[in-house]
PDB file of C-alpha atoms and ligand atoms in Angstrom:
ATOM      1  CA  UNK A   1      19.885  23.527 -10.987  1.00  0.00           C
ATOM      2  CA  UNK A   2      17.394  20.686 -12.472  1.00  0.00           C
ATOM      3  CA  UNK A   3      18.090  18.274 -15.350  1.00  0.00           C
ATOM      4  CA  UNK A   4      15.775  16.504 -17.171  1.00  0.00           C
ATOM      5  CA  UNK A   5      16.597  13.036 -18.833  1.00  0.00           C
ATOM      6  CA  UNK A   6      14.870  11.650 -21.273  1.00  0.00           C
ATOM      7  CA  UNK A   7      14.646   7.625 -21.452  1.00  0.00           C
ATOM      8  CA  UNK A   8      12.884   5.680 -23.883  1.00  0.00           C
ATOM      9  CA  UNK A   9      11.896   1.689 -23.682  1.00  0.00           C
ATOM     10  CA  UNK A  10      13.412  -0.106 -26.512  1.00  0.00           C
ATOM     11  CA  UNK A  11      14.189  -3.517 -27.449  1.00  0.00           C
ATOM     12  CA  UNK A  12      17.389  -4.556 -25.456  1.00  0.00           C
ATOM     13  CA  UNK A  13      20.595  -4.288 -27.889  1.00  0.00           C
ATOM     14  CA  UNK A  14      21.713  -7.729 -26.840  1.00  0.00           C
ATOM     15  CA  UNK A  15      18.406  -9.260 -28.831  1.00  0.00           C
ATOM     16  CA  UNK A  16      18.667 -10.185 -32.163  1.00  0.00           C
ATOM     17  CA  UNK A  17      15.332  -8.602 -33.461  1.00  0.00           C
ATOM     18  CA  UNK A  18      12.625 -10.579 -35.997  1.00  0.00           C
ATOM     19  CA  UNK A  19      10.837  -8.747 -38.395  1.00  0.00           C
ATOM     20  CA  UNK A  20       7.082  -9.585 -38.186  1.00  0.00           C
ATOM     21  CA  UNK A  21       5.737 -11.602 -40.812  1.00  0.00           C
ATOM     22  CA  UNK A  22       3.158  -8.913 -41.869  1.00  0.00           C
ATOM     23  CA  UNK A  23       6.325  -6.803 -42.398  1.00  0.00           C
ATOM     24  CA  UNK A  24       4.888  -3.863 -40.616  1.00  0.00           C
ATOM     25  CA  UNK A  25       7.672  -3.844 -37.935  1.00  0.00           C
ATOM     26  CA  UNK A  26       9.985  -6.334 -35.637  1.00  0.00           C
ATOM     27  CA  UNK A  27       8.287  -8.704 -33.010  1.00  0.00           C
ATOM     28  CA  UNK A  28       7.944  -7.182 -29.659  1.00  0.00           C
ATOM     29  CA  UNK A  29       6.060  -9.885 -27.846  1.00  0.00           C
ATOM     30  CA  UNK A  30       7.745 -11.750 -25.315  1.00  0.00           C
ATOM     31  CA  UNK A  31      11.146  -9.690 -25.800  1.00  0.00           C
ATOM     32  CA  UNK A  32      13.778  -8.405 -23.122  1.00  0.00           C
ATOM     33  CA  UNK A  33      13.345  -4.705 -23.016  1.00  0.00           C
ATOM     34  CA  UNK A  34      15.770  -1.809 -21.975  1.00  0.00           C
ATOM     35  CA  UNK A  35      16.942   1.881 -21.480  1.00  0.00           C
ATOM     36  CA  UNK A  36      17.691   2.915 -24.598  1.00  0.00           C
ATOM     37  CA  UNK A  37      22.038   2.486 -24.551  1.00  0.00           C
ATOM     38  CA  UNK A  38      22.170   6.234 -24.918  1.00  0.00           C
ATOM     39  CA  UNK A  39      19.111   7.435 -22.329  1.00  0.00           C
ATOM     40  CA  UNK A  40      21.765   5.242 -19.846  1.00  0.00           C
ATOM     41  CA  UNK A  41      24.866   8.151 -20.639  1.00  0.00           C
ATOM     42  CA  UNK A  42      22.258  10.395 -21.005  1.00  0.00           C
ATOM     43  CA  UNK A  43      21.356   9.729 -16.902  1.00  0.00           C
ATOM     44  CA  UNK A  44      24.770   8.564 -15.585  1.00  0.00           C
ATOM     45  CA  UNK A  45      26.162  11.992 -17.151  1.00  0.00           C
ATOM     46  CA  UNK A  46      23.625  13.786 -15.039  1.00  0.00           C
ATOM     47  CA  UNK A  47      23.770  12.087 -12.086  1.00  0.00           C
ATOM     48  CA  UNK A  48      28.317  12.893 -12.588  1.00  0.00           C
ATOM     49  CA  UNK A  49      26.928  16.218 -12.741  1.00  0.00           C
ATOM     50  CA  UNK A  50      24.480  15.785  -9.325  1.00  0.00           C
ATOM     51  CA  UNK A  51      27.914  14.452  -7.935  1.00  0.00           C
ATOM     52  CA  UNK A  52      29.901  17.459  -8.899  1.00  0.00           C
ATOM     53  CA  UNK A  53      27.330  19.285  -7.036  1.00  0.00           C
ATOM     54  CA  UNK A  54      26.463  21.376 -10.121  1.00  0.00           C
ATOM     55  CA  UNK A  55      22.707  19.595 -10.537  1.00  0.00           C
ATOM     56  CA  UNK A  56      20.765  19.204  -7.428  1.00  0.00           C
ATOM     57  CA  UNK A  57      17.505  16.898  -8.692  1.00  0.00           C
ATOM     58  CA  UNK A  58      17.835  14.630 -11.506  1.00  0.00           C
ATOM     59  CA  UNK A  59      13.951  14.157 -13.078  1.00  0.00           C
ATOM     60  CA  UNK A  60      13.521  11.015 -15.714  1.00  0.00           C
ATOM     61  CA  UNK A  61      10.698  11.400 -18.322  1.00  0.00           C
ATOM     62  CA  UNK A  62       9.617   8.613 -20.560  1.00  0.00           C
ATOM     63  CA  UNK A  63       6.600   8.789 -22.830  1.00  0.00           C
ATOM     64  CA  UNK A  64       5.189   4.793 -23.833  1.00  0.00           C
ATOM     65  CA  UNK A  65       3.448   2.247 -21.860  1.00  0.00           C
ATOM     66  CA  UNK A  66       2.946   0.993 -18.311  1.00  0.00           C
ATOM     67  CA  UNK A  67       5.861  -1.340 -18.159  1.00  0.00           C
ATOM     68  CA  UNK A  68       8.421   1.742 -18.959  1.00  0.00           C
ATOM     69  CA  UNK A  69       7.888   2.116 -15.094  1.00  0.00           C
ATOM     70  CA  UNK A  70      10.947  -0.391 -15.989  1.00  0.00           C
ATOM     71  CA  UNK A  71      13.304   1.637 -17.158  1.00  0.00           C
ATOM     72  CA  UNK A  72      12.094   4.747 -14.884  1.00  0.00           C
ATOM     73  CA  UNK A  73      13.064   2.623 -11.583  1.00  0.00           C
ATOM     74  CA  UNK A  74      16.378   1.898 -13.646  1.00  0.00           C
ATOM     75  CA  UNK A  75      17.197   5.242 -14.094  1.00  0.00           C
ATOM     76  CA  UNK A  76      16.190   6.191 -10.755  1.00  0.00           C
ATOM     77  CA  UNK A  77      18.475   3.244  -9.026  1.00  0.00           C
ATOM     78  CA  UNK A  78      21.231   4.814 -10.485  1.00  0.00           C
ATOM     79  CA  UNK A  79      20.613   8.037  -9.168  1.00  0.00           C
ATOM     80  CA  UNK A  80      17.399  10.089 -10.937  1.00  0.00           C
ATOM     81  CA  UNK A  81      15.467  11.774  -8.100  1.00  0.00           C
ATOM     82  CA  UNK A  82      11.914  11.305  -9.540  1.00  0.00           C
ATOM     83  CA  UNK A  83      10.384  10.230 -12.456  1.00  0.00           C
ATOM     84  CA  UNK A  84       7.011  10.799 -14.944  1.00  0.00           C
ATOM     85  CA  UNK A  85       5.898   8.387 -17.250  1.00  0.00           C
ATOM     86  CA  UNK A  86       3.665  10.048 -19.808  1.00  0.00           C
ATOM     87  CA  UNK A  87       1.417   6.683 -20.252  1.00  0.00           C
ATOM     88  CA  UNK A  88       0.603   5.833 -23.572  1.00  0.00           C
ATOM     89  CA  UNK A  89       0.229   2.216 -25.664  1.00  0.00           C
ATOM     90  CA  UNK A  90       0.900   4.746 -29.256  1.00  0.00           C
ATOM     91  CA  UNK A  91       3.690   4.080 -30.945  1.00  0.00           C
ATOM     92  CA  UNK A  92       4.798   7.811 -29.902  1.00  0.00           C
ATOM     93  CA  UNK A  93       6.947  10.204 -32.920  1.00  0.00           C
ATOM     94  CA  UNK A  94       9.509  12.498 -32.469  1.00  0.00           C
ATOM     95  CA  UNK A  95       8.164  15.268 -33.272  1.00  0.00           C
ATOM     96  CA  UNK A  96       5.122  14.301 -30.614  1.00  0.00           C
ATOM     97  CA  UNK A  97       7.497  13.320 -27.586  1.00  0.00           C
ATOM     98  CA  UNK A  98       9.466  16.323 -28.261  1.00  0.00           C
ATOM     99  CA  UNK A  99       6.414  18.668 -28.039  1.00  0.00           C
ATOM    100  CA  UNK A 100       5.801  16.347 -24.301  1.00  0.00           C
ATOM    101  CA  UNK A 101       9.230  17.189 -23.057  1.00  0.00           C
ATOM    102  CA  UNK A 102       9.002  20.805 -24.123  1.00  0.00           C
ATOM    103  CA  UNK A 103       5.770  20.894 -22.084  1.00  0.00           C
ATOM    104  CA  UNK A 104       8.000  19.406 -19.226  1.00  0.00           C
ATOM    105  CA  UNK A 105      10.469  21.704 -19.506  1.00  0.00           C
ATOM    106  CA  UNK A 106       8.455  24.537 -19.358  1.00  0.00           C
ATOM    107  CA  UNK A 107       6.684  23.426 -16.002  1.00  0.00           C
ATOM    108  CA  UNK A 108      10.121  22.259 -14.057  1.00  0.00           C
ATOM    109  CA  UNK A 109      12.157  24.777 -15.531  1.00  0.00           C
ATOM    110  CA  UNK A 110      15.175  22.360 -15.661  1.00  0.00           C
ATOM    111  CA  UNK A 111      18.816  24.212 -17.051  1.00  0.00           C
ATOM    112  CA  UNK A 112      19.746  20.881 -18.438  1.00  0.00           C
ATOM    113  CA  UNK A 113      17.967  18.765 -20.404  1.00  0.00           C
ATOM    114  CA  UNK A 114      19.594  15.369 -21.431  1.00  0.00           C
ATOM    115  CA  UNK A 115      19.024  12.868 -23.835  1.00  0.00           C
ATOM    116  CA  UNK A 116      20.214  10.236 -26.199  1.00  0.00           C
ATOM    117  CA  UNK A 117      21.213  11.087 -29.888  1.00  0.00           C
ATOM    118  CA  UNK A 118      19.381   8.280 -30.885  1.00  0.00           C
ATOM    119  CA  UNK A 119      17.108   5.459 -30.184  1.00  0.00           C
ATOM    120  CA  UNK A 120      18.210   2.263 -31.297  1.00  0.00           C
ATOM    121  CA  UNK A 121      14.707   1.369 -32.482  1.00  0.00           C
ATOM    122  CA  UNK A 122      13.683   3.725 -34.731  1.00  0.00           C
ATOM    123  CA  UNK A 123      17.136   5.446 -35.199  1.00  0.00           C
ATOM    124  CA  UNK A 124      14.838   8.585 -36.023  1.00  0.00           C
ATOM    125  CA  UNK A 125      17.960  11.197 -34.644  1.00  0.00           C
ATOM    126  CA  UNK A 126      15.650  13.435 -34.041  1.00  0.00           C
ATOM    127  CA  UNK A 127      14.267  14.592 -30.952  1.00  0.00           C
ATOM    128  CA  UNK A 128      16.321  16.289 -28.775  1.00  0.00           C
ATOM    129  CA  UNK A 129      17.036  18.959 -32.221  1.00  0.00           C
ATOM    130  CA  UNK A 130      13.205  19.065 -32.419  1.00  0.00           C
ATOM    131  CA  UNK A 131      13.115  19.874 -28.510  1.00  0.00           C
ATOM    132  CA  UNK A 132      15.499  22.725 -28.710  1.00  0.00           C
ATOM    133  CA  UNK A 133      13.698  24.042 -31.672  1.00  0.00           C
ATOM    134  CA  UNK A 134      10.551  23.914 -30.325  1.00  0.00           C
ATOM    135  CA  UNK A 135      11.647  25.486 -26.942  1.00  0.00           C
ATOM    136  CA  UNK A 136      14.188  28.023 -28.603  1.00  0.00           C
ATOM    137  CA  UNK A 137      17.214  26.301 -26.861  1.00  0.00           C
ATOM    138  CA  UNK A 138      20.876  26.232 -27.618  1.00  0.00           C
ATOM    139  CA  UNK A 139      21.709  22.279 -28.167  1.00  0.00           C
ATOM    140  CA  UNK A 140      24.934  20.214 -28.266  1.00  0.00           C
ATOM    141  CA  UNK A 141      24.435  17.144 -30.728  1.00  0.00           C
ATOM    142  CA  UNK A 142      26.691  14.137 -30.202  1.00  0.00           C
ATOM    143  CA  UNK A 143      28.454  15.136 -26.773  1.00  0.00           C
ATOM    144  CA  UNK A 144      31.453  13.398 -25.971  1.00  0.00           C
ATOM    145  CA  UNK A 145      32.302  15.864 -23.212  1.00  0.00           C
ATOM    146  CA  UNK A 146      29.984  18.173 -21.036  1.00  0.00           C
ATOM    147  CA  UNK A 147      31.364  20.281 -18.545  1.00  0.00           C
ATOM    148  CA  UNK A 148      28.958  23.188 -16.679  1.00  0.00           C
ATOM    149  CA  UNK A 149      30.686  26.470 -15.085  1.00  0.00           C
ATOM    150  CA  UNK A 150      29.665  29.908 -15.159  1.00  0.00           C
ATOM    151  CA  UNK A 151      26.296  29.913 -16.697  1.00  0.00           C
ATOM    152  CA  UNK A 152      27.292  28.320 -19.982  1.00  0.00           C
ATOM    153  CA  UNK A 153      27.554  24.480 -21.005  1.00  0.00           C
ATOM    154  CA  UNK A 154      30.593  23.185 -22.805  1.00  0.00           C
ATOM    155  CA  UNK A 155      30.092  20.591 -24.910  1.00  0.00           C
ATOM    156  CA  UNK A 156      32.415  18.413 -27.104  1.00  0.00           C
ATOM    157  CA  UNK A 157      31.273  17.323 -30.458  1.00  0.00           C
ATOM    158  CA  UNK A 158      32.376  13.995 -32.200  1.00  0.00           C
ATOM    159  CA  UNK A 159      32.149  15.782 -35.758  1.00  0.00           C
ATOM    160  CA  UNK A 160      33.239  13.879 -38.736  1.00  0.00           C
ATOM    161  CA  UNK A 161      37.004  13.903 -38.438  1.00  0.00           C
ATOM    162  CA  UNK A 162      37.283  15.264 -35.261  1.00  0.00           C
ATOM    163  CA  UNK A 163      36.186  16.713 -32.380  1.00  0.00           C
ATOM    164  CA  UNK A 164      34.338  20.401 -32.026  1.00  0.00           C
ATOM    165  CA  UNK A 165      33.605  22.174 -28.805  1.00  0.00           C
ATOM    166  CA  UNK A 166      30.747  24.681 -28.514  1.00  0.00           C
ATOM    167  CA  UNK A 167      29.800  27.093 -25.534  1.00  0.00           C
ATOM    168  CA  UNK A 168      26.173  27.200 -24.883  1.00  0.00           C
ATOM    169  CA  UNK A 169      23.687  29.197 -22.704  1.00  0.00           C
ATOM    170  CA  UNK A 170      21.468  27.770 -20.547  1.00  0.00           C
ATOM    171  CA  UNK A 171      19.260  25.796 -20.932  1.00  0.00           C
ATOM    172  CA  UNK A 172      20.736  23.841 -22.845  1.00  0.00           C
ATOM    173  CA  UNK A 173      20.096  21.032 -24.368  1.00  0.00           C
ATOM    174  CA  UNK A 174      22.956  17.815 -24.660  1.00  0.00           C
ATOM    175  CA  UNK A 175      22.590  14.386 -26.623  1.00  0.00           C
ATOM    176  CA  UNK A 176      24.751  12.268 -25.837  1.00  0.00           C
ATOM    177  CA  UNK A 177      27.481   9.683 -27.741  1.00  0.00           C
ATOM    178  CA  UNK A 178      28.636   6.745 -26.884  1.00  0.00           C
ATOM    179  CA  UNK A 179      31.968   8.237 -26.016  1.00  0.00           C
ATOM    180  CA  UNK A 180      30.902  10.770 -22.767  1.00  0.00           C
ATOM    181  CA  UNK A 181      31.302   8.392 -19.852  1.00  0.00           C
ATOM    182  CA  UNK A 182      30.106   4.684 -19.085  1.00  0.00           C
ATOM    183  CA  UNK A 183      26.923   3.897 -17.582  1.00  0.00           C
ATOM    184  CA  UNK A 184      27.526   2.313 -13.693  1.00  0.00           C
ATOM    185  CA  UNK A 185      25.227  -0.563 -12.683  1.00  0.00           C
ATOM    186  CA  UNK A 186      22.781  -0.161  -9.853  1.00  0.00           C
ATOM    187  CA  UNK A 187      23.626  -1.486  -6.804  1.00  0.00           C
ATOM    188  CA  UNK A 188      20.939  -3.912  -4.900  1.00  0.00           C
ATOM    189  CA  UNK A 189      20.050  -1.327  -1.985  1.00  0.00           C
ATOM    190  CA  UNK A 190      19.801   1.365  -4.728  1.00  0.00           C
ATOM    191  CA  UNK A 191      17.457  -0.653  -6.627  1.00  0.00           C
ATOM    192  CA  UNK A 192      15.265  -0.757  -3.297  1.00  0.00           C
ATOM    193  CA  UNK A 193      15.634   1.987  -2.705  1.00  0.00           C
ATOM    194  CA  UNK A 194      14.504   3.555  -6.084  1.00  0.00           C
ATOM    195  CA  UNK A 195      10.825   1.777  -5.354  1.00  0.00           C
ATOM    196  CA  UNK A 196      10.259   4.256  -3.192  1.00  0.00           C
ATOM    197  CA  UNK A 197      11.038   7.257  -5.457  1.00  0.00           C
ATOM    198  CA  UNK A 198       8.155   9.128  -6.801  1.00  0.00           C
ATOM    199  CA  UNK A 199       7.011   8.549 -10.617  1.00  0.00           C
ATOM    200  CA  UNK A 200       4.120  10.488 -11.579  1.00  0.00           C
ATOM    201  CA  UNK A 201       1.855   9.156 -13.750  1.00  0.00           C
ATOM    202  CA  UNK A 202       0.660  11.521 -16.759  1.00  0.00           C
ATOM    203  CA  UNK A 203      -0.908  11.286 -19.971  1.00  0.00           C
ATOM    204  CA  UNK A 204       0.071  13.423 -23.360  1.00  0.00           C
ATOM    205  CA  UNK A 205      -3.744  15.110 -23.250  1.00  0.00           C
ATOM    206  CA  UNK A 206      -2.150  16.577 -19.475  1.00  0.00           C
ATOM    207  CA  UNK A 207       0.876  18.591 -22.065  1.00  0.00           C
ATOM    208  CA  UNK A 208      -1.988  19.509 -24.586  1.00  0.00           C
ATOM    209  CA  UNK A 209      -0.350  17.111 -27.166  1.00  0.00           C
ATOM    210  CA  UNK A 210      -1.678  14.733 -29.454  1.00  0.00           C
ATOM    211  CA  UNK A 211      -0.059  11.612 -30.100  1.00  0.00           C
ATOM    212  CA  UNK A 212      -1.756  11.105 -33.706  1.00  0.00           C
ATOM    213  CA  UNK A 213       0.923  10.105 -35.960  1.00  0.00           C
ATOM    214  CA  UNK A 214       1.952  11.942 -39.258  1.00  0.00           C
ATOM    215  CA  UNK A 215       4.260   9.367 -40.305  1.00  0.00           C
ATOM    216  CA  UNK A 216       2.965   5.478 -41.553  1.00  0.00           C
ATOM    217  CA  UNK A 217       5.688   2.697 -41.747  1.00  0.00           C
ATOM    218  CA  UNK A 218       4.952   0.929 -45.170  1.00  0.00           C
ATOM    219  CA  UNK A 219       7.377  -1.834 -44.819  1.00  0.00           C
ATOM    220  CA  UNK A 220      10.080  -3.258 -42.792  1.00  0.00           C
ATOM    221  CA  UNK A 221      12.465  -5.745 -44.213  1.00  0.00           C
ATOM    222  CA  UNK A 222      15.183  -7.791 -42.648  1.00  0.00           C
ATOM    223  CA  UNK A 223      18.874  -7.053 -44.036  1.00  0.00           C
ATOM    224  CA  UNK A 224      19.823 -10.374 -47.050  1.00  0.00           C
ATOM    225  CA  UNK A 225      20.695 -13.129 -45.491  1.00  0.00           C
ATOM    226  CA  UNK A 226      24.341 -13.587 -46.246  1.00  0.00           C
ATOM    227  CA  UNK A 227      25.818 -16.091 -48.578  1.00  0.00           C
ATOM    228  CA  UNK A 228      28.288 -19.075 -46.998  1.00  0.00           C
ATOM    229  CA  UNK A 229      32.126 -18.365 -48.022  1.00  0.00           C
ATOM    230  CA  UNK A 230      34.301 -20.507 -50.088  1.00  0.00           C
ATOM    231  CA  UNK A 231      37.709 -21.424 -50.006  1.00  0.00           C
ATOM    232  CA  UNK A 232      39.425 -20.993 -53.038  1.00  0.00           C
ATOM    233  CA  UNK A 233      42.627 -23.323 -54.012  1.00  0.00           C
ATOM    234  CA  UNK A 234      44.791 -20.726 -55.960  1.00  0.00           C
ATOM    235  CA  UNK A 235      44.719 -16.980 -57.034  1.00  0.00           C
ATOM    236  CA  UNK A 236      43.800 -17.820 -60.453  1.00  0.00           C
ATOM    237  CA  UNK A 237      40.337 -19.008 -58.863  1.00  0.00           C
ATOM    238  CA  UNK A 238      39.654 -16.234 -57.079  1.00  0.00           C
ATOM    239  CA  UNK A 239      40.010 -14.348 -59.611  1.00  0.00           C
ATOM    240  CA  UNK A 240      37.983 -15.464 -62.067  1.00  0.00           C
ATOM    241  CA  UNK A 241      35.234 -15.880 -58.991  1.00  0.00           C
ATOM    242  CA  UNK A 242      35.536 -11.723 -58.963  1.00  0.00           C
ATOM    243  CA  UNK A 243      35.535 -11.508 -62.177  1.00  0.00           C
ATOM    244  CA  UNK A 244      32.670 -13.820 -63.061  1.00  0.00           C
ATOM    245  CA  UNK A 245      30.712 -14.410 -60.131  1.00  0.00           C
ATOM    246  CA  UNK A 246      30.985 -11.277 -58.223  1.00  0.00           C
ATOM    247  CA  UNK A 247      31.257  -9.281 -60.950  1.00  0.00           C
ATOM    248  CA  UNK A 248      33.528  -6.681 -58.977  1.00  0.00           C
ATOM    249  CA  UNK A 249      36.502  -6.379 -60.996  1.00  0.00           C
TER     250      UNK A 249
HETATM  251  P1  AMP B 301      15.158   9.503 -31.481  1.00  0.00           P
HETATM  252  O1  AMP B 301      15.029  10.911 -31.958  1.00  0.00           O
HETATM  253  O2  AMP B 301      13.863   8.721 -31.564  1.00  0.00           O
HETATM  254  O3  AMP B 301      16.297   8.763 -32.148  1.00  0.00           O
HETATM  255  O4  AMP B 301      15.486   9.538 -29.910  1.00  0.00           O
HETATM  256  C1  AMP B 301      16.525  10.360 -29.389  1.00  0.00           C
HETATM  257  C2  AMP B 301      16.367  10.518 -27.903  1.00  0.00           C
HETATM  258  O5  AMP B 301      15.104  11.153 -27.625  1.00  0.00           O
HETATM  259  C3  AMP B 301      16.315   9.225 -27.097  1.00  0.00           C
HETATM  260  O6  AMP B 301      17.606   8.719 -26.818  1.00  0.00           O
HETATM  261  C4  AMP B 301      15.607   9.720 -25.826  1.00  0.00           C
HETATM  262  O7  AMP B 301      16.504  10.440 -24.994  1.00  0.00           O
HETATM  263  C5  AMP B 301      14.577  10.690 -26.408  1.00  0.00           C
HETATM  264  N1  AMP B 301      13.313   9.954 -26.655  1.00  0.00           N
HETATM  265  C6  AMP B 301      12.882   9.410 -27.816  1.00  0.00           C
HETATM  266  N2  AMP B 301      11.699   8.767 -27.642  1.00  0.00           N
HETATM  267  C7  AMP B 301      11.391   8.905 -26.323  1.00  0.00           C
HETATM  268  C8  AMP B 301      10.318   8.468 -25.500  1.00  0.00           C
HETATM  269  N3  AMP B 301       9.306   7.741 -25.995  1.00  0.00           N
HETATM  270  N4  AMP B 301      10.341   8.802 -24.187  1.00  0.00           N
HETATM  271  C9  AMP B 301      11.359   9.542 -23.671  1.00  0.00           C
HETATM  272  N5  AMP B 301      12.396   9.974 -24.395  1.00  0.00           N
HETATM  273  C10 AMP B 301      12.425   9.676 -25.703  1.00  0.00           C
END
């Protein structure tokens, strides 16, 4: 059986990002890139699955620019079999990339098709429910556990409160929490080894889509700065401070 794992380039999560000054999004010149924290579970649970000898070829799809070769030769270091960048310098939405990997899907036929539950850049949340919707597959939102036997998927939800577990048929599709496993580093001969995978090179026309978008960012701000604390010398200071500064009781 195939899986397909979807990766996306983002900012890495370690960088404190700066909103431009224009305000029409954060600075991405001359800053450290990544796999998208949840693409990495997304991967290391497949290749746990290659392991368990359920999946037999791991493929890594990324939609975005040249230099997301990056994070394909990541994900293939740490155990993808192949990869396809769908080349684009478009600032690619959801709904778009989720109409790319349903084209995917419906060429390599994969049972399992991974991905994160969100990107930490645009937090959209979105496309692996578009994906199944488009393709008319069973999903598992927000896996914490994934186990594959007898045709179906079983997937573990981290609900609010609690935890719900779901059989699906196949394919399915899984996006993954923070909670399903933890992402192994690539080794230095696997790293060597991965430039000599395969990555096909595509573009979106190739799926038929178009990477137009529907949605314009107006305006991105940077959270308030917060205030410095002060100490105050007894409780009858504080509060009057709540009462007459903060104004919160
Ligand atoms: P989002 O819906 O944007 O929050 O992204 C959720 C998940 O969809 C990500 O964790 C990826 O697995 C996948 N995804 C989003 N954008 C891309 C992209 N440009 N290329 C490949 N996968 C993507």
């Amino acid at each position: 059986m195939k899986a397909l794992v979807a990766v996306k380039r983002v900012v890495d999560y370690n960088v404190k990002v700066r909103v431009k000054s224009d305000h029409s999004g954060v600075e991405l010149t001359n800053v450290k890139m990544a796999i998208n924290p949840f693409c990495e579970i997304a991967v290391e649970e497949a290749v746990r699955l290659k392991e368990k000898g359920i999946v037999t070829e791991i493929i890594a799809v990324t939609v975005g620019p040249q230099a997301a070769q990056e994070q394909l030769r990541s994900a293939l270091a740490v155990g993808a079999d192949r990869a396809i960048l769908v080349q684009t310098d478009d600032e690619v939405q959801p709904l778009a990339i989720a109409k790319i990997l349903k084209a995917i899907v419906d060429a390599e036929q994969p049972q399992v098709i991974l991905l994160g539950k969100q990107a930490i850049d645009g937090d959209n949340n979105q496309t692996g429910q578009m994906l199944a919707a488009l393709g008319g597959y069973a999903q598992g939102t927000f896996a914490s556990k994934l186990t594959l036997a007898d045709g179906k998927a079983q997937v573990t939800r981290e609900i609010d409160g609690g935890l719900q577990t779901l059989s699906l048929s196949l394919p399915v599709v899984v996006t993954t929490d923070l909670r399903l496993n933890e992402p192994r580093y690539a080794s230095l001969p696997n790293i060597m080894k991965a430039k000599k995978k395969p990555l096909d090179i595509k573009s979106a026309a190739d799926y038929g889509v178009s990477t137009t978008p529907t949605i314009k960012t107006l305006k991105v701000e940077p959270p308030r700065e917060r205030q410095a604390g002060v100490i105050v010398k007894t409780v009858d200071d504080l509060v009057s401070k709540l009462k007459n500064e903060a104004k919160v009781i």
